[in-house]
mmCIF file of C-alpha atoms in Angstrom:
data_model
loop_
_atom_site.group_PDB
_atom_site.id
_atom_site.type_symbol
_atom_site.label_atom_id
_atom_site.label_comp_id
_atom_site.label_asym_id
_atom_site.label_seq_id
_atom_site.Cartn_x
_atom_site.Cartn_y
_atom_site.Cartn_z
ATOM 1 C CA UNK E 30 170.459 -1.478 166.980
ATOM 2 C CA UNK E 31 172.013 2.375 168.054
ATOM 3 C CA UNK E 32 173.992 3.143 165.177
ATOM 4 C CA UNK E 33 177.143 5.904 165.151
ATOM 5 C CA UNK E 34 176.753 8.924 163.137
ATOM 6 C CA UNK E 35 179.725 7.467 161.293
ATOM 7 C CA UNK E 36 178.414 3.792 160.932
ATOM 8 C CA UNK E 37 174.667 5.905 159.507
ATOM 9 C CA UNK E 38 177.061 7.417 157.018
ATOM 10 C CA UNK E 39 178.398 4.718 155.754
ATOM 11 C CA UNK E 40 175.174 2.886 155.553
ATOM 12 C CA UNK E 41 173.724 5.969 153.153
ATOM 13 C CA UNK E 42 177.072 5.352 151.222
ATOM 14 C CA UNK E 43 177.025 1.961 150.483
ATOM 15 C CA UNK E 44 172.630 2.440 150.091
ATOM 16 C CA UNK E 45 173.438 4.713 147.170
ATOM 17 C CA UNK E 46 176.135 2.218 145.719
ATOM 18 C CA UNK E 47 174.102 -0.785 145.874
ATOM 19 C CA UNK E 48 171.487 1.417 144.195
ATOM 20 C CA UNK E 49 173.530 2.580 141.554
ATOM 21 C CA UNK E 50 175.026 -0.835 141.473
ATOM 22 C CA UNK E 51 171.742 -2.541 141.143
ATOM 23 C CA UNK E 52 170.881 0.319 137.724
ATOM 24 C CA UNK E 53 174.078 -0.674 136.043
ATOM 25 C CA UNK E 54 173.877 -3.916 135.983
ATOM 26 C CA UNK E 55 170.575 -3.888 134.625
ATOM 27 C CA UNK E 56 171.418 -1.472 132.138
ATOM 28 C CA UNK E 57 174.222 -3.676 131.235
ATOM 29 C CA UNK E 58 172.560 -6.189 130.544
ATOM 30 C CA UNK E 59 170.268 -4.943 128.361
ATOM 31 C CA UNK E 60 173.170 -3.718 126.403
ATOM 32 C CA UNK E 61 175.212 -6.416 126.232
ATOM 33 C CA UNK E 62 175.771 -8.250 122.995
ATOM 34 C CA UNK E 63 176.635 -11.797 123.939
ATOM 35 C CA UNK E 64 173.193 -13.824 125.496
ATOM 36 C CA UNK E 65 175.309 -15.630 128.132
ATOM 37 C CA UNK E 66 176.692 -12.138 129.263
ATOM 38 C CA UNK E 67 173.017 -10.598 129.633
ATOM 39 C CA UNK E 68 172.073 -13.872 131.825
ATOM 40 C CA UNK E 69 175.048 -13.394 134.045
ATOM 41 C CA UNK E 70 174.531 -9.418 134.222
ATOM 42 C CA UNK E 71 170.952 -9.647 135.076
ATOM 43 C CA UNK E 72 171.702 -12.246 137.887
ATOM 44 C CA UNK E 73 174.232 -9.541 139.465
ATOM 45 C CA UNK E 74 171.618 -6.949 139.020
ATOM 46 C CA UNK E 75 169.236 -9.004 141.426
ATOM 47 C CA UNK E 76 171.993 -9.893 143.657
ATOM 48 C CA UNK E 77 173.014 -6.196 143.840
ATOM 49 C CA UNK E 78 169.023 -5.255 144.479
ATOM 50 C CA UNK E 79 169.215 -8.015 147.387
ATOM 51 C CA UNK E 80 172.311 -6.040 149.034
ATOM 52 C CA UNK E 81 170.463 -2.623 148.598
ATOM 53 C CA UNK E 82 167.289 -3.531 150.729
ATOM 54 C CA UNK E 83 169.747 -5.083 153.321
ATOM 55 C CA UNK E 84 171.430 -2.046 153.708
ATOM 56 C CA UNK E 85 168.314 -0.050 153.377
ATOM 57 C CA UNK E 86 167.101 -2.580 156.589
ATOM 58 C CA UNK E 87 169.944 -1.881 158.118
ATOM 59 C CA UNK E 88 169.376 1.806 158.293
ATOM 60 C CA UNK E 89 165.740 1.370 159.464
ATOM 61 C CA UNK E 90 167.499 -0.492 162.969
ATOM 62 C CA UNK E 91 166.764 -4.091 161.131
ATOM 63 C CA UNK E 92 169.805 -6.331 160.758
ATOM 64 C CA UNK E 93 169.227 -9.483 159.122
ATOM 65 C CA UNK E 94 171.064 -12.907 159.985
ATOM 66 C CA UNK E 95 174.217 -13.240 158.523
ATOM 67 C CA UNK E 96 174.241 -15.043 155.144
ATOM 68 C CA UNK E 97 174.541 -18.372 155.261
ATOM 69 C CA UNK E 98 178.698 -19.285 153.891
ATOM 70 C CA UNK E 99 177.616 -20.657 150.224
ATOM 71 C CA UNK E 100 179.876 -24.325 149.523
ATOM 72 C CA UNK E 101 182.442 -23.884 147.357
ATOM 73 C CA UNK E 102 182.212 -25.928 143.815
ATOM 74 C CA UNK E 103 184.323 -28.450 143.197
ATOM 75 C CA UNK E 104 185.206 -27.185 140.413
ATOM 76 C CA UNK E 105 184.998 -23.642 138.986
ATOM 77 C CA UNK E 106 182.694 -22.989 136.161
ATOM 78 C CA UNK E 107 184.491 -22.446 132.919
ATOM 79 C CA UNK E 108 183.096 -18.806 131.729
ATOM 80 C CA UNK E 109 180.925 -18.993 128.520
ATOM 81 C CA UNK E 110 183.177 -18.271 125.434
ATOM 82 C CA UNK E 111 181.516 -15.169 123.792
ATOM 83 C CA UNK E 112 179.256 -15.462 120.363
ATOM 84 C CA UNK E 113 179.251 -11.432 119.725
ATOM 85 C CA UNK E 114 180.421 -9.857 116.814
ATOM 86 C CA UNK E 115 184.377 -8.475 116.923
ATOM 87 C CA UNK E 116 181.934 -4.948 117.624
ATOM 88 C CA UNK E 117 179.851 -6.373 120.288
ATOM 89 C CA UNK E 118 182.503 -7.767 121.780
ATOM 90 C CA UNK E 119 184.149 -4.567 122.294
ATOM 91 C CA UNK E 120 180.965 -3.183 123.737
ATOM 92 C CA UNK E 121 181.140 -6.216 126.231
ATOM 93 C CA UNK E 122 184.477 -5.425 127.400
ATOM 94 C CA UNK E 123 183.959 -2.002 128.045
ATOM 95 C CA UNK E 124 180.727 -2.711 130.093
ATOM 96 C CA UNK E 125 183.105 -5.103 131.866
ATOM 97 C CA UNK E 126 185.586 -2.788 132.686
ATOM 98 C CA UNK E 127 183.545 -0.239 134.358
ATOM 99 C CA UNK E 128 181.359 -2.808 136.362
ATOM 100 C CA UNK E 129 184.912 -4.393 137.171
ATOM 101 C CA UNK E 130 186.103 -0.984 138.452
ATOM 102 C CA UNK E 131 182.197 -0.207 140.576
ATOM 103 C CA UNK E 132 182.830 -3.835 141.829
ATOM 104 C CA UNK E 133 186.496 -2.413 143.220
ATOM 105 C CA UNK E 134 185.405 0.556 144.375
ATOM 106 C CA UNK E 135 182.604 -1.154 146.097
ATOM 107 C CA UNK E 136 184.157 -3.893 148.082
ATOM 108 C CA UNK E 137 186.440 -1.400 149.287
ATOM 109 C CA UNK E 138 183.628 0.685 150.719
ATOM 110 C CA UNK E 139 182.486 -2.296 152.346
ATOM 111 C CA UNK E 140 185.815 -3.361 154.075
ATOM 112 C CA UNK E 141 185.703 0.092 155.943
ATOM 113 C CA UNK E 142 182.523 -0.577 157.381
ATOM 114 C CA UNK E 143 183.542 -3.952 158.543
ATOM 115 C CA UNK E 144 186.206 -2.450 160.331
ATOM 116 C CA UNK E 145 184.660 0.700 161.281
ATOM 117 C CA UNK E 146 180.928 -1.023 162.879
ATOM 118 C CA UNK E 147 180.800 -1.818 166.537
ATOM 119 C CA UNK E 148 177.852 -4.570 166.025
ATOM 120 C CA UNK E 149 179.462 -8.118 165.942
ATOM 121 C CA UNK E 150 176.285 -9.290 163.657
ATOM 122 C CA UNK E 151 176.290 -6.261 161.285
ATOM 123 C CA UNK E 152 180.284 -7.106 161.012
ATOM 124 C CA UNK E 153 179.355 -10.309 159.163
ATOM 125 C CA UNK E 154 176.454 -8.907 157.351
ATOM 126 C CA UNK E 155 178.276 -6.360 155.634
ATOM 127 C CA UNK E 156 181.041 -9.098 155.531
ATOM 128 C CA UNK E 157 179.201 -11.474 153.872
ATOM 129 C CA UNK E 158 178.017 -8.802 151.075
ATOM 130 C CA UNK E 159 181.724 -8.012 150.610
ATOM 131 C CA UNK E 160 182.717 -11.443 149.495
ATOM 132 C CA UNK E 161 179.749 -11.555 147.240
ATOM 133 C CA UNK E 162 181.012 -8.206 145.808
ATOM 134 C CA UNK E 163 184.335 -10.004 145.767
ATOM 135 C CA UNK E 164 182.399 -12.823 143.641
ATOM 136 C CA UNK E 165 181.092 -10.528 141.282
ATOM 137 C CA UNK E 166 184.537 -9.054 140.524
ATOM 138 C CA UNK E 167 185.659 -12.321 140.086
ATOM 139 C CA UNK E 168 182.988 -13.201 137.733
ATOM 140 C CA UNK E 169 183.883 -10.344 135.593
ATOM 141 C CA UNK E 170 187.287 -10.219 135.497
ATOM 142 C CA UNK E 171 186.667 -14.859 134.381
ATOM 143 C CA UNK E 172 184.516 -13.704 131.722
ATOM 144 C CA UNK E 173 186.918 -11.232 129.918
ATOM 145 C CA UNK E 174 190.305 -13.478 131.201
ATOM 146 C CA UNK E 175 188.116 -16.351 128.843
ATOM 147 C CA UNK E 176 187.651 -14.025 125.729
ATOM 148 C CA UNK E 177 190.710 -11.948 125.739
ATOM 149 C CA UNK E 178 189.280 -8.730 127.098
ATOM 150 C CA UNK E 179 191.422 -8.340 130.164
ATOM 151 C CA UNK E 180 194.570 -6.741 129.096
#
């Protein structure tokens, strides 16, 4: 697939997000307090390693099939209520709110290059990582809504 110097750029971009992505969740979850927090952390952290060697394909000429759309539940999950202490709680939510604010920055990044690529299939490829991104945040922002860390 011939790729525009601009659509290369923002493939390094969004490369060294995912990467950094990928590091801070993992770190994260190692630091979190609450075990149902480290689960859902360390789940992101592969999900975010899964979007880095996409986009790492992606600069190597490789674009995978677009992602399959998952099913919506039937019924959101209700997040896990937190057992940390009052201090590890704290700890949580400020993990939360910087991941919350990579996962904004992030999805942003990736709405440019939807708009900005020429390739119909790497459209929905970097489409379909967006709304994942999208999930995350979601995620996130669920978890601190249910134990009153979103202010």
């Amino acid at each position: 697939m011939p790729m525009t110097k601009k659509e290369q750029s923002l493939l390094k971009d969004l490369q060294n997000e995912e990467k950094l992505c990928a590091e801070k969740y993992s770190k994260a979850a190692e630091a979190a307090c609450d075990p149902a927090l480290k689960t859902m952390l360390g789940q992101i952290a592969k999900a975010e390693q899964n979007h880095y060697d996409t986009v790492t394909d992606m600069l190597a000429g490789k674009v995978p099939a677009p992602a399959a759309a998952q099913p919506k539940a039937a019924k959101e999950q209700t997040p896990p209520r937190s057992t940390a202490t009052r201090a590890g709680k704290k700890q949580d939510a400020y993990l939360l709110a910087d991941l919350l604010a990579t996962e904004k920055y992030v999805a942003g990044v990736y709405n440019t290059s939807v708009f900005e690529f020429c390739d119909e299939k790497s459209r929905q490829v970097l489409s379909g990582i967006q709304q994942q991104e999208q999930h995350h945040g979601k995620q996130l922002a669920d978890y601190m809504q249910a134990n009153g860390m979103y202010r």
